[in-house]
Amino acid sequence: MQDRYDPREVERDAQSFWQSHRSFAVTEDRARPKFYCLSMFPYPSGKLHMGHVRNYTIGDVLTRYHRMRGENVLQPMGWDAFGLPAENAAMANGVPPARWTRDNIAYMKRQLQALGFALDWDRELATCDPSYYRWNQWFFTRLFRKGLAYKKTGVVNWDPVDQTVLANEQVIDGRGWRTGALVEKREIPMYFLRITAYAEELLAALDELPGWPERVRLMQKNWIGRSEGVRLAFPYELDGEKKLLWVFTTRADTLAGATFCAVAAEHPIAAWAARRDPKVAAFLEECRRGAFVEAELAQIEKKGLPTGLTCEHPLTGEPIPVWVANYVLMGYGEGAVMAVPAHDERDFDFALRYGLPIKPVIRHPLGDTVPAPWRAEYAEYGTCIHSGKYDGLAYQEAVDAIAADLRAKGLGEKQVQWRLRDWGISRQRYWGCPVPIVHCPACGDVPVPDEQLPVVLPEHLVPDGTGNPLAKMPEFTSTPCPSCGKPARRETDTMDTFVDSSWYFARFACVDNERQMVDERARYWMPVDQYIGGIEHAILHLLYSRFFQRVMRDEKLLEVSEPFTNLLTQGMVLAESFYLETPEGRREWVHPSEVEPQRDAKGRICGGIRRSDRATLAYDGLGTMSKSKNNGVDPQQLIERYGADTARFFVIFASPPTNTLEWSDEGVEGSSRFLKRLWAYCAKFDEPGPIMAEDLARATRFEIHSVLKQANYDLSKHQLNTVASAAMKMLNALERFRGGRNRTTEDGLSILLRLLAPITPHICHTLWRELRFGEDVMKAQWPEPDPKALEQDEIEYVVQVNGKKRGTLVVPKALESREVESMVRASDVVKRYIADLSIRKVIVVPGRLINIVV
RNA sequence: GCCCGGGUGGCGAAACUGGUAGACGCAGGGGACUUAAAAUCCCCAGGCCGCAAGGCCAUGACGGUUCGAGUCCGUCCCUGGGCACCA
């Protein structure tokens, strides 16, 4: 065996062993428990980033651990290959997205292979392959026929110069990223998936996902957002016609305090008002150019105008003015609200601003009045006042009574409202899965029949930023209607890439099936037993996948309802970012490795200096590594310099998987040092050494097995950083005894190598063979601590006086608490710290600690 | 703004779900080896006071519960993620 650790050689040998033995190819095997371990597939952006390395190393550690436990483990890999960056790259370089994407896949695949992941590459898939996306299309047409996919208008960002739809990401400060033009909202027809039909089930089932982090379940719960309330109507008359303005409220108990109503800018009443009043029209125009994403919408100044319409209070018949306000969302509830300024903060601000009446109707903790400024107590539940017959009622009683009365008048009823909206999947973009619909002047929207699928996306096009190139391609758009055969137009919208990623995990089971979306094998492998991916996907991707899984279940394609039994959400890899503001106001992002950070008095980074030219840079804080901010650390250099095992060990050791990881290059060196030390220890393992004294052997054995016990516990909790620490502790324990193979060191080293094998598989593979422990460490049995090695005759108690540590006491193991107590009363510690004070109480925590209260 | 996390030495972290705060590492200091350096090995190391024994202070801040709080409760500060067309 070589003296020097050469990762390149070790990794090449191990990888070729796995390849020639087809070590990671798996098939259905009902004799063993199956374990489907999946990491979120990457978008092929060019090269792996640290987040990928972290994600896939965590997944690989769990995969190999479960394999060594004798389970039938599937770990596949694929590519989330459609998406916007490919179009951007195409525009920048004039290369078709297809070629850019496939080149990236080839490069990133080599990187994944270099990292030695135990992947079954036979199952590789890319969502941009027709063999994959045809099943998106097939499934869509089934949903369309069932009404679970449907068409309605939706709002998009419109760049009036490029005449194109922009993604939210492409809108910067309200302007198009390429043209700088003010972006407008535009309503266009789109296809939606009826996820709201599953809202109730998606919510209820969260309680039966013990393998998911509590916080993810909570986020999903809040996202789905079930609220119980009352849908009620304010009658009004328009052009001699009686009409109803419907609103939804969770606070029907405050109805008597409603002093005005407010409608969203997109509400029909707002449109009506705009036709009569140019000021309203201008306001709507302003809203149309205003914020689009919810985060901005929630922070804009609350503004509004009277529509000129007055309706009746449904209880009192009093006149209630109707306003249009920019804080009312068309997408939630009825697109209109009743405003109760006394008990709702937004309504309160709005009423103050426009001098609208504020009428308190709830007795809150601060009293019966609501003087400005706003206090959170005003919104609390309390008993009704100034509410006529409802006075004195508590929240629920009031809601029940009011709902019943409204119902009797036909002006309202209790309703469950969801925050969740249907999923708009149409994208006016080229590089995606074509929506399989043909528009026929005679037959309407006709789904493409199964035998004509897939609708193949032409791959040679290069988008130019002015709309979808498919729309300019008659060979694509002109097609006979599948229903009547007359000339018709093919839909050019493509699907949201979240559709692709909502079921790929099932397809890995049967990538080669050309006849079916999924088959028997998918029913064997599903659900995914362990899913691993970034916390940033906690809501959308995971919710869409849960929805898809249920629809597939209802289509009798799969049996289970939940796609992912256990979920590990890894923390993001963060890095600092710095930029130089150019004279034109653009930001030129400078890579952190080229920056000397500058710190303020508190030691916080507040800016930076570029090393090359001493330019002063602005600091943009810590954030996720991204191309746009030029702050990514390229793992390739790490792998080339230190080898895959060091890179793997480091990302596992640096931080627990769920923590965010603030990247720093220091520390990698230590991981490399540990592997070199391990190698050096093993290289001398067979050299003769001194005879090991019995008590040293016993102590070493105790150390190894107790560390192993803890490591196994940590593994079960997925706390992998301490498993890496455990391996280091084991090597430290073995090194205290220098050289020589004996029963103790052999036992210890074989445990160490097996414990470490999932993290650094290459070096462990080689050492396992070199030291003749066996043929393949991956086939070795997972180590369990020997209870005999853990036995101890004596226990060391910590002795505290009034909760402060004052000493220790070694006590024979078998003693009862009472006996321990009398021993401690006679001990030096008591003599020294207590002297003549009287002992009030002695608390003995068995096996651990004694606290004397004086 | 709303929803969900996190905050422990100079740095990454650990602490068996209320019981010895800082395991294991990184960076640092000292030493050995070397002509020298690198590599490797050994030792030291939370802060303050003290020659030492030892004492006091310390888990973002301030309160609370408890014999005992990094851990539980309350308020506040800082910070990361998500907010539906980035993936």
PDB file of N, CA, C and O (backbone and C1' of nucleotides) in Angstrom, chain A residues 80 156 168-169 222 299 419 421 427-429 624 654 673 677 719 721 728 732 805 833 843 848 851, chain B residues 1 3-5 12-16 19-20 24-26 41 55 67 80-81 83-87:
ATOM      1  N   ASP A  80     -33.776  19.194 -14.909  1.00  0.00           N
ATOM      2  CA  ASP A  80     -34.935  20.072 -15.002  1.00  0.00           C
ATOM      3  C   ASP A  80     -34.621  21.062 -16.122  1.00  0.00           C
ATOM      4  O   ASP A  80     -34.219  22.187 -15.878  1.00  0.00           O
ATOM      5  N   VAL A 156     -50.456  39.194 -16.686  1.00  0.00           N
ATOM      6  CA  VAL A 156     -49.016  39.028 -16.939  1.00  0.00           C
ATOM      7  C   VAL A 156     -48.336  40.396 -16.994  1.00  0.00           C
ATOM      8  O   VAL A 156     -48.997  41.430 -17.112  1.00  0.00           O
ATOM      9  N   ASN A 168     -41.505  37.724 -13.619  1.00  0.00           N
ATOM     10  CA  ASN A 168     -41.313  38.685 -12.529  1.00  0.00           C
ATOM     11  C   ASN A 168     -39.847  39.061 -12.382  1.00  0.00           C
ATOM     12  O   ASN A 168     -39.510  40.197 -12.082  1.00  0.00           O
ATOM     13  N   GLU A 169     -38.994  38.051 -12.563  1.00  0.00           N
ATOM     14  CA  GLU A 169     -37.563  38.263 -12.422  1.00  0.00           C
ATOM     15  C   GLU A 169     -37.028  39.272 -13.440  1.00  0.00           C
ATOM     16  O   GLU A 169     -36.001  39.903 -13.225  1.00  0.00           O
ATOM     17  N   ASN A 222     -50.168  27.769   5.824  1.00  0.00           N
ATOM     18  CA  ASN A 222     -50.480  29.191   5.692  1.00  0.00           C
ATOM     19  C   ASN A 222     -50.663  29.604   4.241  1.00  0.00           C
ATOM     20  O   ASN A 222     -51.412  30.518   3.935  1.00  0.00           O
ATOM     21  N   GLN A 299     -46.645  46.541   0.274  1.00  0.00           N
ATOM     22  CA  GLN A 299     -45.882  47.627   0.887  1.00  0.00           C
ATOM     23  C   GLN A 299     -46.172  48.989   0.290  1.00  0.00           C
ATOM     24  O   GLN A 299     -45.691  49.996   0.800  1.00  0.00           O
ATOM     25  N   ARG A 419     -56.836  30.902   0.470  1.00  0.00           N
ATOM     26  CA  ARG A 419     -55.854  31.840  -0.059  1.00  0.00           C
ATOM     27  C   ARG A 419     -55.251  31.287  -1.351  1.00  0.00           C
ATOM     28  O   ARG A 419     -54.858  32.011  -2.249  1.00  0.00           O
ATOM     29  N   ARG A 421     -54.668  29.877  -4.870  1.00  0.00           N
ATOM     30  CA  ARG A 421     -55.312  30.162  -6.150  1.00  0.00           C
ATOM     31  C   ARG A 421     -55.007  29.043  -7.125  1.00  0.00           C
ATOM     32  O   ARG A 421     -54.044  28.297  -6.942  1.00  0.00           O
ATOM     33  N   ARG A 427     -47.157  29.723 -20.307  1.00  0.00           N
ATOM     34  CA  ARG A 427     -46.032  30.650 -20.399  1.00  0.00           C
ATOM     35  C   ARG A 427     -45.880  31.020 -21.864  1.00  0.00           C
ATOM     36  O   ARG A 427     -45.859  30.145 -22.732  1.00  0.00           O
ATOM     37  N   GLN A 428     -45.727  32.333 -22.124  1.00  0.00           N
ATOM     38  CA  GLN A 428     -45.624  32.777 -23.513  1.00  0.00           C
ATOM     39  C   GLN A 428     -44.165  32.712 -23.910  1.00  0.00           C
ATOM     40  O   GLN A 428     -43.546  33.683 -24.290  1.00  0.00           O
ATOM     41  N   ARG A 429     -43.609  31.507 -23.768  1.00  0.00           N
ATOM     42  CA  ARG A 429     -42.175  31.341 -24.003  1.00  0.00           C
ATOM     43  C   ARG A 429     -41.918  30.115 -24.842  1.00  0.00           C
ATOM     44  O   ARG A 429     -42.724  29.199 -24.914  1.00  0.00           O
ATOM     45  N   THR A 624     -28.084  33.993  -1.367  1.00  0.00           N
ATOM     46  CA  THR A 624     -27.808  32.732  -2.014  1.00  0.00           C
ATOM     47  C   THR A 624     -26.845  32.957  -3.175  1.00  0.00           C
ATOM     48  O   THR A 624     -26.842  34.011  -3.791  1.00  0.00           O
ATOM     49  N   ALA A 654     -19.006  20.794   7.647  1.00  0.00           N
ATOM     50  CA  ALA A 654     -19.009  22.235   7.928  1.00  0.00           C
ATOM     51  C   ALA A 654     -20.218  22.689   8.743  1.00  0.00           C
ATOM     52  O   ALA A 654     -20.125  23.640   9.506  1.00  0.00           O
ATOM     53  N   ARG A 673      -6.663  17.344   5.404  1.00  0.00           N
ATOM     54  CA  ARG A 673      -5.681  16.886   6.386  1.00  0.00           C
ATOM     55  C   ARG A 673      -6.162  15.621   7.086  1.00  0.00           C
ATOM     56  O   ARG A 673      -5.401  14.687   7.290  1.00  0.00           O
ATOM     57  N   ARG A 677      -4.375  12.010   7.125  1.00  0.00           N
ATOM     58  CA  ARG A 677      -4.019  11.349   8.387  1.00  0.00           C
ATOM     59  C   ARG A 677      -4.589   9.942   8.444  1.00  0.00           C
ATOM     60  O   ARG A 677      -3.927   9.005   8.901  1.00  0.00           O
ATOM     61  N   GLN A 719     -28.336  14.266  11.313  1.00  0.00           N
ATOM     62  CA  GLN A 719     -27.351  15.282  11.702  1.00  0.00           C
ATOM     63  C   GLN A 719     -25.976  14.770  11.281  1.00  0.00           C
ATOM     64  O   GLN A 719     -25.283  14.101  12.041  1.00  0.00           O
ATOM     65  N   ASN A 721     -23.149  16.299  10.211  1.00  0.00           N
ATOM     66  CA  ASN A 721     -21.877  16.934  10.578  1.00  0.00           C
ATOM     67  C   ASN A 721     -21.246  16.265  11.791  1.00  0.00           C
ATOM     68  O   ASN A 721     -20.027  16.128  11.868  1.00  0.00           O
ATOM     69  N   MET A 728     -13.664  11.524  13.060  1.00  0.00           N
ATOM     70  CA  MET A 728     -12.422  12.164  13.492  1.00  0.00           C
ATOM     71  C   MET A 728     -12.057  11.741  14.910  1.00  0.00           C
ATOM     72  O   MET A 728     -10.898  11.478  15.221  1.00  0.00           O
ATOM     73  N   ASN A 732      -8.690   9.853  16.225  1.00  0.00           N
ATOM     74  CA  ASN A 732      -7.904  10.364  17.353  1.00  0.00           C
ATOM     75  C   ASN A 732      -7.683   9.278  18.399  1.00  0.00           C
ATOM     76  O   ASN A 732      -6.586   9.120  18.923  1.00  0.00           O
ATOM     77  N   LYS A 805     -21.433  24.422  39.128  1.00  0.00           N
ATOM     78  CA  LYS A 805     -20.573  23.249  39.204  1.00  0.00           C
ATOM     79  C   LYS A 805     -19.451  23.504  40.216  1.00  0.00           C
ATOM     80  O   LYS A 805     -18.752  24.504  40.148  1.00  0.00           O
ATOM     81  N   TYR A 833     -17.603  23.752  50.279  1.00  0.00           N
ATOM     82  CA  TYR A 833     -18.463  24.859  49.821  1.00  0.00           C
ATOM     83  C   TYR A 833     -19.640  25.114  50.724  1.00  0.00           C
ATOM     84  O   TYR A 833     -20.326  26.107  50.603  1.00  0.00           O
ATOM     85  N   ILE A 843     -30.810  17.354  44.927  1.00  0.00           N
ATOM     86  CA  ILE A 843     -31.455  16.792  43.734  1.00  0.00           C
ATOM     87  C   ILE A 843     -30.460  15.888  43.030  1.00  0.00           C
ATOM     88  O   ILE A 843     -29.344  16.312  42.722  1.00  0.00           O
ATOM     89  N   ARG A 848     -25.904  11.221  36.321  1.00  0.00           N
ATOM     90  CA  ARG A 848     -25.532  12.463  35.682  1.00  0.00           C
ATOM     91  C   ARG A 848     -25.042  13.552  36.633  1.00  0.00           C
ATOM     92  O   ARG A 848     -23.900  13.985  36.562  1.00  0.00           O
ATOM     93  N   ASN A 851     -27.378  18.201  42.510  1.00  0.00           N
ATOM     94  CA  ASN A 851     -27.447  19.626  42.835  1.00  0.00           C
ATOM     95  C   ASN A 851     -27.827  19.788  44.292  1.00  0.00           C
ATOM     96  O   ASN A 851     -28.848  19.278  44.734  1.00  0.00           O
TER      97      ASN A 851
ATOM     98  P     G B   1     -42.333  45.965   7.604  1.00  0.00           P
ATOM     99  O5'   G B   1     -43.735  45.516   6.964  1.00  0.00           O
ATOM    100  C5'   G B   1     -44.939  46.207   7.286  1.00  0.00           C
ATOM    101  C4'   G B   1     -46.035  45.500   6.541  1.00  0.00           C
ATOM    102  C3'   G B   1     -46.157  44.015   6.859  1.00  0.00           C
ATOM    103  O3'   G B   1     -47.027  43.830   7.955  1.00  0.00           O
ATOM    104  C1'   G B   1     -46.061  44.301   4.521  1.00  0.00           C
ATOM    105  P     C B   3     -47.838  37.137   9.807  1.00  0.00           P
ATOM    106  O5'   C B   3     -47.374  35.801   9.070  1.00  0.00           O
ATOM    107  C5'   C B   3     -48.322  34.844   8.627  1.00  0.00           C
ATOM    108  C4'   C B   3     -47.610  33.765   7.864  1.00  0.00           C
ATOM    109  C3'   C B   3     -46.416  33.146   8.574  1.00  0.00           C
ATOM    110  O3'   C B   3     -46.791  32.195   9.542  1.00  0.00           O
ATOM    111  C1'   C B   3     -45.801  33.651   6.357  1.00  0.00           C
ATOM    112  P     C B   4     -45.887  31.973  10.832  1.00  0.00           P
ATOM    113  O5'   C B   4     -44.605  31.244  10.258  1.00  0.00           O
ATOM    114  C5'   C B   4     -44.723  29.956   9.682  1.00  0.00           C
ATOM    115  C4'   C B   4     -43.394  29.513   9.144  1.00  0.00           C
ATOM    116  C3'   C B   4     -42.239  29.580  10.137  1.00  0.00           C
ATOM    117  O3'   C B   4     -42.284  28.503  11.036  1.00  0.00           O
ATOM    118  C1'   C B   4     -41.544  30.464   8.062  1.00  0.00           C
ATOM    119  P     G B   5     -41.439  28.561  12.366  1.00  0.00           P
ATOM    120  O5'   G B   5     -40.018  28.170  11.807  1.00  0.00           O
ATOM    121  C5'   G B   5     -38.882  28.818  12.321  1.00  0.00           C
ATOM    122  C4'   G B   5     -37.713  28.478  11.445  1.00  0.00           C
ATOM    123  C3'   G B   5     -36.380  28.807  12.087  1.00  0.00           C
ATOM    124  O3'   G B   5     -35.918  27.684  12.796  1.00  0.00           O
ATOM    125  C1'   G B   5     -36.526  29.891   9.999  1.00  0.00           C
ATOM    126  P     G B  12     -19.373  31.719  12.323  1.00  0.00           P
ATOM    127  O5'   G B  12     -19.168  30.202  11.870  1.00  0.00           O
ATOM    128  C5'   G B  12     -19.160  29.884  10.490  1.00  0.00           C
ATOM    129  C4'   G B  12     -19.015  28.398  10.307  1.00  0.00           C
ATOM    130  C3'   G B  12     -19.999  27.539  11.083  1.00  0.00           C
ATOM    131  O3'   G B  12     -21.265  27.526  10.466  1.00  0.00           O
ATOM    132  C1'   G B  12     -17.842  26.605  11.255  1.00  0.00           C
ATOM    133  P     A B  13     -22.549  27.324  11.335  1.00  0.00           P
ATOM    134  O5'   A B  13     -22.366  25.822  11.834  1.00  0.00           O
ATOM    135  C5'   A B  13     -22.773  25.407  13.127  1.00  0.00           C
ATOM    136  C4'   A B  13     -21.837  24.322  13.560  1.00  0.00           C
ATOM    137  C3'   A B  13     -22.287  23.563  14.788  1.00  0.00           C
ATOM    138  O3'   A B  13     -23.095  22.466  14.388  1.00  0.00           O
ATOM    139  C1'   A B  13     -20.072  24.313  15.087  1.00  0.00           C
ATOM    140  P     A B  14     -24.251  21.983  15.286  1.00  0.00           P
ATOM    141  O5'   A B  14     -23.508  21.387  16.570  1.00  0.00           O
ATOM    142  C5'   A B  14     -22.768  20.179  16.431  1.00  0.00           C
ATOM    143  C4'   A B  14     -22.234  19.732  17.745  1.00  0.00           C
ATOM    144  C3'   A B  14     -23.246  19.541  18.863  1.00  0.00           C
ATOM    145  O3'   A B  14     -23.925  18.326  18.715  1.00  0.00           O
ATOM    146  C1'   A B  14     -21.318  20.591  19.697  1.00  0.00           C
ATOM    147  P     A B  15     -25.438  18.235  19.126  1.00  0.00           P
ATOM    148  O5'   A B  15     -25.389  18.500  20.702  1.00  0.00           O
ATOM    149  C5'   A B  15     -24.815  17.524  21.561  1.00  0.00           C
ATOM    150  C4'   A B  15     -24.770  18.064  22.962  1.00  0.00           C
ATOM    151  C3'   A B  15     -26.093  18.601  23.498  1.00  0.00           C
ATOM    152  O3'   A B  15     -26.912  17.561  23.971  1.00  0.00           O
ATOM    153  C1'   A B  15     -24.368  20.136  23.970  1.00  0.00           C
ATOM    154  P     C B  16     -28.460  17.848  24.029  1.00  0.00           P
ATOM    155  O5'   C B  16     -29.103  16.391  24.129  1.00  0.00           O
ATOM    156  C5'   C B  16     -29.324  15.653  22.932  1.00  0.00           C
ATOM    157  C4'   C B  16     -29.218  14.188  23.232  1.00  0.00           C
ATOM    158  C3'   C B  16     -30.064  13.699  24.398  1.00  0.00           C
ATOM    159  O3'   C B  16     -31.385  13.409  23.982  1.00  0.00           O
ATOM    160  C1'   C B  16     -27.889  12.847  24.594  1.00  0.00           C
ATOM    161  P     G B  19     -31.048  18.992  29.545  1.00  0.00           P
ATOM    162  O5'   G B  19     -29.844  19.091  30.574  1.00  0.00           O
ATOM    163  C5'   G B  19     -29.321  20.375  30.912  1.00  0.00           C
ATOM    164  C4'   G B  19     -28.366  20.216  32.067  1.00  0.00           C
ATOM    165  C3'   G B  19     -27.540  18.952  32.015  1.00  0.00           C
ATOM    166  O3'   G B  19     -26.266  19.250  32.553  1.00  0.00           O
ATOM    167  C1'   G B  19     -28.819  18.969  33.999  1.00  0.00           C
ATOM    168  P     U B  20     -25.112  19.778  31.586  1.00  0.00           P
ATOM    169  O5'   U B  20     -23.909  19.795  32.620  1.00  0.00           O
ATOM    170  C5'   U B  20     -23.965  20.640  33.765  1.00  0.00           C
ATOM    171  C4'   U B  20     -22.575  21.133  34.026  1.00  0.00           C
ATOM    172  C3'   U B  20     -21.923  21.841  32.842  1.00  0.00           C
ATOM    173  O3'   U B  20     -21.096  22.877  33.332  1.00  0.00           O
ATOM    174  C1'   U B  20     -20.648  19.969  33.422  1.00  0.00           C
ATOM    175  P     C B  24     -12.191  17.365  21.174  1.00  0.00           P
ATOM    176  O5'   C B  24     -12.748  17.261  19.682  1.00  0.00           O
ATOM    177  C5'   C B  24     -13.163  16.014  19.135  1.00  0.00           C
ATOM    178  C4'   C B  24     -13.637  16.244  17.711  1.00  0.00           C
ATOM    179  C3'   C B  24     -12.665  17.054  16.861  1.00  0.00           C
ATOM    180  O3'   C B  24     -11.668  16.216  16.328  1.00  0.00           O
ATOM    181  C1'   C B  24     -14.848  17.941  16.627  1.00  0.00           C
ATOM    182  P     G B  25     -10.257  16.817  15.966  1.00  0.00           P
ATOM    183  O5'   G B  25     -10.641  17.676  14.683  1.00  0.00           O
ATOM    184  C5'   G B  25     -10.000  18.894  14.421  1.00  0.00           C
ATOM    185  C4'   G B  25     -10.764  19.568  13.316  1.00  0.00           C
ATOM    186  C3'   G B  25     -10.160  20.875  12.857  1.00  0.00           C
ATOM    187  O3'   G B  25      -9.151  20.653  11.890  1.00  0.00           O
ATOM    188  C1'   G B  25     -12.440  21.202  13.314  1.00  0.00           C
ATOM    189  P     C B  26      -7.888  21.581  11.817  1.00  0.00           P
ATOM    190  O5'   C B  26      -8.520  22.951  11.312  1.00  0.00           O
ATOM    191  C5'   C B  26      -9.049  23.046   9.995  1.00  0.00           C
ATOM    192  C4'   C B  26      -9.556  24.438   9.751  1.00  0.00           C
ATOM    193  C3'   C B  26      -8.557  25.550  10.030  1.00  0.00           C
ATOM    194  O3'   C B  26      -7.664  25.725   8.949  1.00  0.00           O
ATOM    195  C1'   C B  26     -10.611  26.096  11.019  1.00  0.00           C
ATOM    196  P     C B  41      -0.189  15.349  11.543  1.00  0.00           P
ATOM    197  O5'   C B  41       0.730  15.229  12.832  1.00  0.00           O
ATOM    198  C5'   C B  41       1.296  13.978  13.203  1.00  0.00           C
ATOM    199  C4'   C B  41       2.326  14.177  14.277  1.00  0.00           C
ATOM    200  C3'   C B  41       1.848  14.937  15.501  1.00  0.00           C
ATOM    201  O3'   C B  41       1.132  14.111  16.398  1.00  0.00           O
ATOM    202  C1'   C B  41       3.927  15.811  14.813  1.00  0.00           C
ATOM    203  P     G B  55     -13.756  28.213  42.466  1.00  0.00           P
ATOM    204  O5'   G B  55     -13.958  29.778  42.336  1.00  0.00           O
ATOM    205  C5'   G B  55     -14.181  30.568  43.496  1.00  0.00           C
ATOM    206  C4'   G B  55     -14.104  32.032  43.163  1.00  0.00           C
ATOM    207  C3'   G B  55     -15.139  32.509  42.150  1.00  0.00           C
ATOM    208  O3'   G B  55     -16.395  32.727  42.761  1.00  0.00           O
ATOM    209  C1'   G B  55     -13.019  33.383  41.586  1.00  0.00           C
ATOM    210  P     C B  67     -37.982  25.713  42.382  1.00  0.00           P
ATOM    211  O5'   C B  67     -36.401  25.609  42.375  1.00  0.00           O
ATOM    212  C5'   C B  67     -35.649  26.009  43.528  1.00  0.00           C
ATOM    213  C4'   C B  67     -34.215  25.579  43.362  1.00  0.00           C
ATOM    214  C3'   C B  67     -33.597  25.876  42.009  1.00  0.00           C
ATOM    215  O3'   C B  67     -33.129  27.202  41.942  1.00  0.00           O
ATOM    216  C1'   C B  67     -33.122  23.639  42.596  1.00  0.00           C
ATOM    217  P     G B  80     -30.023  39.107   5.267  1.00  0.00           P
ATOM    218  O5'   G B  80     -30.436  37.579   5.124  1.00  0.00           O
ATOM    219  C5'   G B  80     -29.480  36.621   4.699  1.00  0.00           C
ATOM    220  C4'   G B  80     -30.089  35.246   4.733  1.00  0.00           C
ATOM    221  C3'   G B  80     -31.296  35.030   3.825  1.00  0.00           C
ATOM    222  O3'   G B  80     -30.921  34.773   2.494  1.00  0.00           O
ATOM    223  C1'   G B  80     -31.778  34.177   5.959  1.00  0.00           C
ATOM    224  P     G B  81     -31.909  35.134   1.306  1.00  0.00           P
ATOM    225  O5'   G B  81     -33.058  34.051   1.482  1.00  0.00           O
ATOM    226  C5'   G B  81     -32.812  32.691   1.140  1.00  0.00           C
ATOM    227  C4'   G B  81     -34.046  31.877   1.403  1.00  0.00           C
ATOM    228  C3'   G B  81     -35.297  32.299   0.647  1.00  0.00           C
ATOM    229  O3'   G B  81     -35.288  31.836  -0.686  1.00  0.00           O
ATOM    230  C1'   G B  81     -35.857  31.910   2.892  1.00  0.00           C
ATOM    231  P     C B  83     -40.983  32.995  -4.271  1.00  0.00           P
ATOM    232  O5'   C B  83     -42.289  33.772  -3.820  1.00  0.00           O
ATOM    233  C5'   C B  83     -43.541  33.095  -3.797  1.00  0.00           C
ATOM    234  C4'   C B  83     -44.577  33.970  -3.156  1.00  0.00           C
ATOM    235  C3'   C B  83     -44.780  35.324  -3.797  1.00  0.00           C
ATOM    236  O3'   C B  83     -45.594  35.215  -4.947  1.00  0.00           O
ATOM    237  C1'   C B  83     -44.708  35.557  -1.456  1.00  0.00           C
ATOM    238  P     A B  84     -45.410  36.277  -6.120  1.00  0.00           P
ATOM    239  O5'   A B  84     -45.489  35.288  -7.352  1.00  0.00           O
ATOM    240  C5'   A B  84     -44.675  34.120  -7.397  1.00  0.00           C
ATOM    241  C4'   A B  84     -45.528  32.906  -7.712  1.00  0.00           C
ATOM    242  C3'   A B  84     -46.494  33.111  -8.869  1.00  0.00           C
ATOM    243  O3'   A B  84     -46.498  31.944  -9.674  1.00  0.00           O
ATOM    244  C1'   A B  84     -47.642  32.304  -6.992  1.00  0.00           C
ATOM    245  P     C B  85     -46.761  32.040 -11.180  1.00  0.00           P
ATOM    246  O5'   C B  85     -45.446  32.691 -11.792  1.00  0.00           O
ATOM    247  C5'   C B  85     -44.211  32.022 -11.647  1.00  0.00           C
ATOM    248  C4'   C B  85     -43.203  32.663 -12.551  1.00  0.00           C
ATOM    249  C3'   C B  85     -42.984  34.144 -12.264  1.00  0.00           C
ATOM    250  O3'   C B  85     -41.659  34.488 -12.672  1.00  0.00           O
ATOM    251  C1'   C B  85     -43.784  33.899 -14.434  1.00  0.00           C
ATOM    252  P     C B  86     -40.485  34.148 -11.659  1.00  0.00           P
ATOM    253  O5'   C B  86     -39.686  33.020 -12.443  1.00  0.00           O
ATOM    254  C5'   C B  86     -38.835  33.321 -13.523  1.00  0.00           C
ATOM    255  C4'   C B  86     -37.459  32.745 -13.268  1.00  0.00           C
ATOM    256  C3'   C B  86     -37.429  31.248 -13.037  1.00  0.00           C
ATOM    257  O3'   C B  86     -37.306  30.572 -14.265  1.00  0.00           O
ATOM    258  C1'   C B  86     -36.122  32.371 -11.399  1.00  0.00           C
ATOM    259  P     A B  87     -38.165  29.222 -14.518  1.00  0.00           P
ATOM    260  O5'   A B  87     -37.365  28.145 -13.677  1.00  0.00           O
ATOM    261  C5'   A B  87     -36.070  27.696 -14.087  1.00  0.00           C
ATOM    262  C4'   A B  87     -35.407  27.062 -12.897  1.00  0.00           C
ATOM    263  C3'   A B  87     -36.123  25.844 -12.333  1.00  0.00           C
ATOM    264  O3'   A B  87     -35.698  24.661 -12.982  1.00  0.00           O
ATOM    265  C1'   A B  87     -35.640  27.351 -10.581  1.00  0.00           C
TER     266        A B  87
END
